[in-house]
Amino acid sequence: MRRPSPIPAVFLLGVIATSVFSAGRMTAQQPLAPGAAVRDGQDTVPVYSDSQATAGATVWTNTCSECHETKDVTGADFRTKWAGQPVFALFEQIRTTMPDGNPGSLPREDYAAAMAYIFKLNGLTPGAAPFTADSVALATVKLILPPAPPTP
Ligand code: HEC
């Protein structure tokens, strides 16, 4: 057990306020091009390929669209929840909870392809390599999603 920190509470509050402020800036006003996947908040890295997204569109149509509209994975609620989160966390969430009522029932490639499609819908730039759902490689890659579209 560590002994209580001697750092004054006022200083800690300042630190917390600063981190909340910068986190808010990351989601509200992007310094980077909208729709980037970012490693360690620094370099933009591609996390899926275009052909994989095309395969994912089929998975979406055949399976996911039974219950979902596109806005479920592009809308304000989705962005609020997932912007700034690790890419791998979103994959695991989908793989372990979807399709609702029969989670984990799809082949892993289909979950990966659905992810690629979701990335594409959100405007992430594709690269040469497909999304592989590699927990080690993706642990530090965070989703930077586009800012919310204006409400009609
Ligand atoms: C049988 C209906 C059904 C199917 C099929 C289905 N979903 Fe869902 N999905 C739901 C429901 C209901 C929720 C909201 C409740 C929840 O979060 O568990 C949800 C939530 C989600 C979320 C939000 C999760 C979060 O925590 O933010 C994502 C992303 C998602 N689904 C993706 C998918 C994908 C991708 C597929 C296809 C592989 C899929 N779903 C198939 C019913 C379904």
mmCIF file of C-alpha atoms and ligand atoms in Angstrom:
data_model
loop_
_atom_site.group_PDB
_atom_site.id
_atom_site.type_symbol
_atom_site.label_atom_id
_atom_site.label_comp_id
_atom_site.label_asym_id
_atom_site.label_seq_id
_atom_site.Cartn_x
_atom_site.Cartn_y
_atom_site.Cartn_z
ATOM 1 C CA MET A 1 0.000 0.000 0.000
ATOM 2 C CA ARG A 2 1.390 3.406 -0.947
ATOM 3 C CA ARG A 3 1.219 6.173 1.603
ATOM 4 C CA PRO A 4 -1.171 9.030 0.820
ATOM 5 C CA SER A 5 0.200 11.459 -1.729
ATOM 6 C CA PRO A 6 1.437 14.764 -0.332
ATOM 7 C CA ILE A 7 0.319 16.605 -3.504
ATOM 8 C CA PRO A 8 -2.218 19.277 -2.481
ATOM 9 C CA ALA A 9 -5.796 18.706 -3.623
ATOM 10 C CA VAL A 10 -5.921 22.097 -5.331
ATOM 11 C CA PHE A 11 -3.087 21.091 -7.657
ATOM 12 C CA LEU A 12 -4.803 17.773 -8.470
ATOM 13 C CA LEU A 13 -8.022 19.598 -9.308
ATOM 14 C CA GLY A 14 -6.077 21.776 -11.713
ATOM 15 C CA VAL A 15 -4.638 18.707 -13.425
ATOM 16 C CA ILE A 16 -8.054 17.066 -13.740
ATOM 17 C CA ALA A 17 -9.607 20.244 -15.144
ATOM 18 C CA THR A 18 -6.810 20.505 -17.700
ATOM 19 C CA SER A 19 -7.235 16.896 -18.874
ATOM 20 C CA VAL A 20 -11.004 17.262 -19.172
ATOM 21 C CA PHE A 21 -10.460 20.409 -21.197
ATOM 22 C CA SER A 22 -8.017 18.782 -23.605
ATOM 23 C CA ALA A 23 -10.204 15.647 -23.919
ATOM 24 C CA GLY A 24 -13.135 17.900 -24.841
ATOM 25 C CA ARG A 25 -11.050 19.643 -27.466
ATOM 26 C CA MET A 26 -10.018 16.314 -28.977
ATOM 27 C CA THR A 27 -13.634 15.342 -29.662
ATOM 28 C CA ALA A 28 -15.194 18.729 -30.353
ATOM 29 C CA GLN A 29 -12.622 20.412 -32.564
ATOM 30 C CA GLN A 30 -10.161 18.156 -34.293
ATOM 31 C CA PRO A 31 -6.662 19.374 -34.910
ATOM 32 C CA LEU A 32 -6.339 16.410 -37.294
ATOM 33 C CA ALA A 33 -8.301 15.647 -40.418
ATOM 34 C CA PRO A 34 -11.728 14.369 -39.345
ATOM 35 C CA GLY A 35 -12.020 10.614 -39.376
ATOM 36 C CA ALA A 36 -8.517 9.566 -38.481
ATOM 37 C CA ALA A 37 -7.275 6.636 -36.456
ATOM 38 C CA VAL A 38 -4.449 7.896 -34.322
ATOM 39 C CA ARG A 39 -1.668 6.069 -32.576
ATOM 40 C CA ASP A 40 -0.823 7.525 -29.167
ATOM 41 C CA GLY A 41 -2.528 10.772 -30.133
ATOM 42 C CA GLN A 42 0.287 11.447 -32.595
ATOM 43 C CA ASP A 43 0.541 9.734 -35.955
ATOM 44 C CA THR A 44 -2.424 9.004 -38.153
ATOM 45 C CA VAL A 45 -2.458 5.336 -39.125
ATOM 46 C CA PRO A 46 -4.733 3.486 -41.556
ATOM 47 C CA VAL A 47 -6.531 0.585 -39.862
ATOM 48 C CA TYR A 48 -8.532 -1.010 -42.684
ATOM 49 C CA SER A 49 -8.569 -1.500 -46.435
ATOM 50 C CA ASP A 50 -11.181 -0.339 -48.887
ATOM 51 C CA SER A 51 -11.926 -3.846 -50.208
ATOM 52 C CA GLN A 52 -12.478 -5.037 -46.650
ATOM 53 C CA ALA A 53 -15.001 -2.240 -46.138
ATOM 54 C CA THR A 54 -16.829 -3.448 -49.242
ATOM 55 C CA ALA A 55 -17.005 -6.948 -47.746
ATOM 56 C CA GLY A 56 -18.177 -5.344 -44.503
ATOM 57 C CA ALA A 57 -21.023 -3.602 -46.292
ATOM 58 C CA THR A 58 -22.350 -7.056 -47.174
ATOM 59 C CA VAL A 59 -22.078 -8.215 -43.543
ATOM 60 C CA TRP A 60 -23.891 -5.056 -42.505
ATOM 61 C CA THR A 61 -26.682 -5.593 -45.049
ATOM 62 C CA ASN A 62 -27.068 -9.297 -44.318
ATOM 63 C CA THR A 63 -26.836 -9.169 -40.528
ATOM 64 C CA CYS A 64 -26.549 -5.825 -38.794
ATOM 65 C CA SER A 65 -29.156 -3.889 -40.781
ATOM 66 C CA GLU A 66 -31.847 -6.230 -39.499
ATOM 67 C CA CYS A 67 -31.732 -4.129 -36.313
ATOM 68 C CA HIS A 68 -29.576 -1.103 -37.138
ATOM 69 C CA GLU A 69 -29.734 2.033 -39.174
ATOM 70 C CA THR A 70 -26.475 3.531 -40.382
ATOM 71 C CA LYS A 71 -26.791 6.367 -37.903
ATOM 72 C CA ASP A 72 -26.406 3.855 -35.040
ATOM 73 C CA VAL A 73 -22.715 3.685 -35.961
ATOM 74 C CA THR A 74 -22.216 7.264 -37.181
ATOM 75 C CA GLY A 75 -24.596 9.378 -35.092
ATOM 76 C CA ALA A 76 -23.988 11.642 -32.124
ATOM 77 C CA ASP A 77 -24.485 8.907 -29.490
ATOM 78 C CA PHE A 78 -21.980 6.664 -31.198
ATOM 79 C CA ARG A 79 -19.416 9.428 -31.525
ATOM 80 C CA THR A 80 -19.847 10.587 -27.950
ATOM 81 C CA LYS A 81 -19.250 7.077 -26.740
ATOM 82 C CA TRP A 82 -16.429 5.973 -29.039
ATOM 83 C CA ALA A 83 -14.444 9.033 -30.118
ATOM 84 C CA GLY A 84 -11.021 8.851 -28.517
ATOM 85 C CA GLN A 85 -11.489 5.201 -27.494
ATOM 86 C CA PRO A 86 -9.106 2.439 -28.586
ATOM 87 C CA VAL A 87 -10.083 0.884 -31.912
ATOM 88 C CA PHE A 88 -9.727 -2.566 -30.384
ATOM 89 C CA ALA A 89 -12.241 -1.757 -27.626
ATOM 90 C CA LEU A 90 -14.943 -1.092 -30.230
ATOM 91 C CA PHE A 91 -14.151 -4.342 -32.015
ATOM 92 C CA GLU A 92 -14.380 -6.323 -28.770
ATOM 93 C CA GLN A 93 -17.626 -4.603 -27.818
ATOM 94 C CA ILE A 94 -19.211 -5.564 -31.144
ATOM 95 C CA ARG A 95 -17.761 -9.065 -31.226
ATOM 96 C CA THR A 96 -18.924 -9.900 -27.690
ATOM 97 C CA THR A 97 -22.403 -8.303 -27.840
ATOM 98 C CA MET A 98 -23.562 -8.425 -31.502
ATOM 99 C CA PRO A 99 -25.718 -9.674 -33.125
ATOM 100 C CA ASP A 100 -27.927 -8.920 -30.122
ATOM 101 C CA GLY A 101 -29.218 -12.263 -28.796
ATOM 102 C CA ASN A 102 -26.526 -14.305 -30.533
ATOM 103 C CA PRO A 103 -23.198 -12.613 -29.755
ATOM 104 C CA GLY A 104 -19.995 -14.013 -31.220
ATOM 105 C CA SER A 105 -21.925 -16.063 -33.786
ATOM 106 C CA LEU A 106 -20.195 -14.548 -36.834
ATOM 107 C CA PRO A 107 -16.746 -15.546 -38.111
ATOM 108 C CA ARG A 108 -14.049 -13.212 -36.773
ATOM 109 C CA GLU A 109 -13.358 -11.965 -40.339
ATOM 110 C CA ASP A 110 -16.959 -10.820 -40.596
ATOM 111 C CA TYR A 111 -16.659 -8.762 -37.434
ATOM 112 C CA ALA A 112 -13.418 -7.305 -38.762
ATOM 113 C CA ALA A 113 -15.075 -6.502 -42.105
ATOM 114 C CA ALA A 114 -18.049 -4.889 -40.343
ATOM 115 C CA MET A 115 -15.556 -2.752 -38.434
ATOM 116 C CA ALA A 116 -13.924 -1.711 -41.709
ATOM 117 C CA TYR A 117 -17.323 -0.706 -43.051
ATOM 118 C CA ILE A 118 -18.022 1.321 -39.885
ATOM 119 C CA PHE A 119 -14.636 3.049 -40.273
ATOM 120 C CA LYS A 120 -15.473 3.897 -43.853
ATOM 121 C CA LEU A 121 -18.915 5.233 -42.935
ATOM 122 C CA ASN A 122 -17.167 7.476 -40.421
ATOM 123 C CA GLY A 123 -14.768 8.788 -43.029
ATOM 124 C CA LEU A 124 -11.569 7.140 -41.817
ATOM 125 C CA THR A 125 -8.917 6.956 -44.495
ATOM 126 C CA PRO A 126 -8.282 3.379 -45.731
ATOM 127 C CA GLY A 127 -4.822 1.893 -46.176
ATOM 128 C CA ALA A 128 -3.263 -1.143 -47.853
ATOM 129 C CA ALA A 129 -3.720 -3.601 -44.972
ATOM 130 C CA PRO A 130 -7.072 -4.909 -43.721
ATOM 131 C CA PHE A 131 -8.260 -4.472 -40.146
ATOM 132 C CA THR A 132 -6.930 -7.468 -38.234
ATOM 133 C CA ALA A 133 -8.300 -6.960 -34.706
ATOM 134 C CA ASP A 134 -4.834 -7.525 -33.282
ATOM 135 C CA SER A 135 -5.086 -6.531 -29.629
ATOM 136 C CA VAL A 136 -1.384 -5.721 -29.355
ATOM 137 C CA ALA A 137 -1.101 -3.666 -32.540
ATOM 138 C CA LEU A 138 -4.351 -1.816 -31.924
ATOM 139 C CA ALA A 139 -4.124 -1.236 -28.188
ATOM 140 C CA THR A 140 -2.776 2.282 -28.644
ATOM 141 C CA VAL A 141 -4.697 3.240 -31.785
ATOM 142 C CA LYS A 142 -7.561 5.556 -30.927
ATOM 143 C CA LEU A 143 -10.596 6.508 -32.971
ATOM 144 C CA ILE A 144 -10.790 10.150 -33.940
ATOM 145 C CA LEU A 145 -14.283 10.553 -35.352
ATOM 146 C CA PRO A 146 -15.682 13.420 -37.402
ATOM 147 C CA PRO A 147 -17.436 16.226 -35.560
ATOM 148 C CA ALA A 148 -21.206 15.925 -35.313
ATOM 149 C CA PRO A 149 -23.142 17.100 -38.391
ATOM 150 C CA PRO A 150 -25.347 20.156 -37.782
ATOM 151 C CA THR A 151 -28.766 19.210 -36.376
ATOM 152 C CA PRO A 152 -31.523 19.848 -38.906
HETATM 153 C C1 HEC B 1 -30.979 -8.686 -33.410
HETATM 154 C C2 HEC B 1 -30.718 -7.261 -33.457
HETATM 155 C C3 HEC B 1 -29.284 -6.794 -33.661
HETATM 156 C C4 HEC B 1 -28.398 -7.204 -34.628
HETATM 157 C C5 HEC B 1 -28.594 -8.243 -35.717
HETATM 158 C C6 HEC B 1 -27.192 -6.394 -34.451
HETATM 159 N N1 HEC B 1 -27.377 -5.527 -33.402
HETATM 160 FE FE1 HEC B 1 -26.034 -4.126 -32.760
HETATM 161 N N2 HEC B 1 -27.309 -3.570 -31.273
HETATM 162 C C7 HEC B 1 -28.579 -4.106 -31.067
HETATM 163 C C8 HEC B 1 -29.158 -3.469 -29.904
HETATM 164 C C9 HEC B 1 -30.553 -3.767 -29.339
HETATM 165 C C10 HEC B 1 -28.201 -2.545 -29.434
HETATM 166 C C11 HEC B 1 -28.331 -1.606 -28.244
HETATM 167 C C12 HEC B 1 -28.252 -2.353 -26.971
HETATM 168 C C13 HEC B 1 -26.861 -2.712 -26.607
HETATM 169 O O1 HEC B 1 -25.965 -1.834 -26.633
HETATM 170 O O2 HEC B 1 -26.637 -3.883 -26.247
HETATM 171 C C14 HEC B 1 -27.051 -2.636 -30.319
HETATM 172 C C15 HEC B 1 -25.920 -1.878 -30.184
HETATM 173 C C16 HEC B 1 -24.881 -1.856 -31.111
HETATM 174 C C17 HEC B 1 -23.752 -0.969 -31.063
HETATM 175 C C18 HEC B 1 -23.513 0.094 -30.022
HETATM 176 C C19 HEC B 1 -22.657 -0.526 -28.956
HETATM 177 C C20 HEC B 1 -22.231 0.480 -27.958
HETATM 178 O O3 HEC B 1 -22.040 0.083 -26.821
HETATM 179 O O4 HEC B 1 -22.055 1.649 -28.306
HETATM 180 C C21 HEC B 1 -22.956 -1.244 -32.133
HETATM 181 C C22 HEC B 1 -21.662 -0.555 -32.521
HETATM 182 C C23 HEC B 1 -23.579 -2.340 -32.834
HETATM 183 N N3 HEC B 1 -24.746 -2.676 -32.187
HETATM 184 C C24 HEC B 1 -23.047 -2.915 -33.976
HETATM 185 C C25 HEC B 1 -23.615 -4.000 -34.603
HETATM 186 C C26 HEC B 1 -23.010 -4.653 -35.742
HETATM 187 C C27 HEC B 1 -21.706 -4.246 -36.392
HETATM 188 C C28 HEC B 1 -23.852 -5.669 -36.084
HETATM 189 C C29 HEC B 1 -23.651 -6.683 -37.197
HETATM 190 C C30 HEC B 1 -22.492 -7.505 -37.084
HETATM 191 C C31 HEC B 1 -24.980 -5.646 -35.161
HETATM 192 N N4 HEC B 1 -24.804 -4.630 -34.284
HETATM 193 C C32 HEC B 1 -26.052 -6.505 -35.215
HETATM 194 C C33 HEC B 1 -29.201 -5.049 -31.843
HETATM 195 C C34 HEC B 1 -28.631 -5.738 -32.896
#
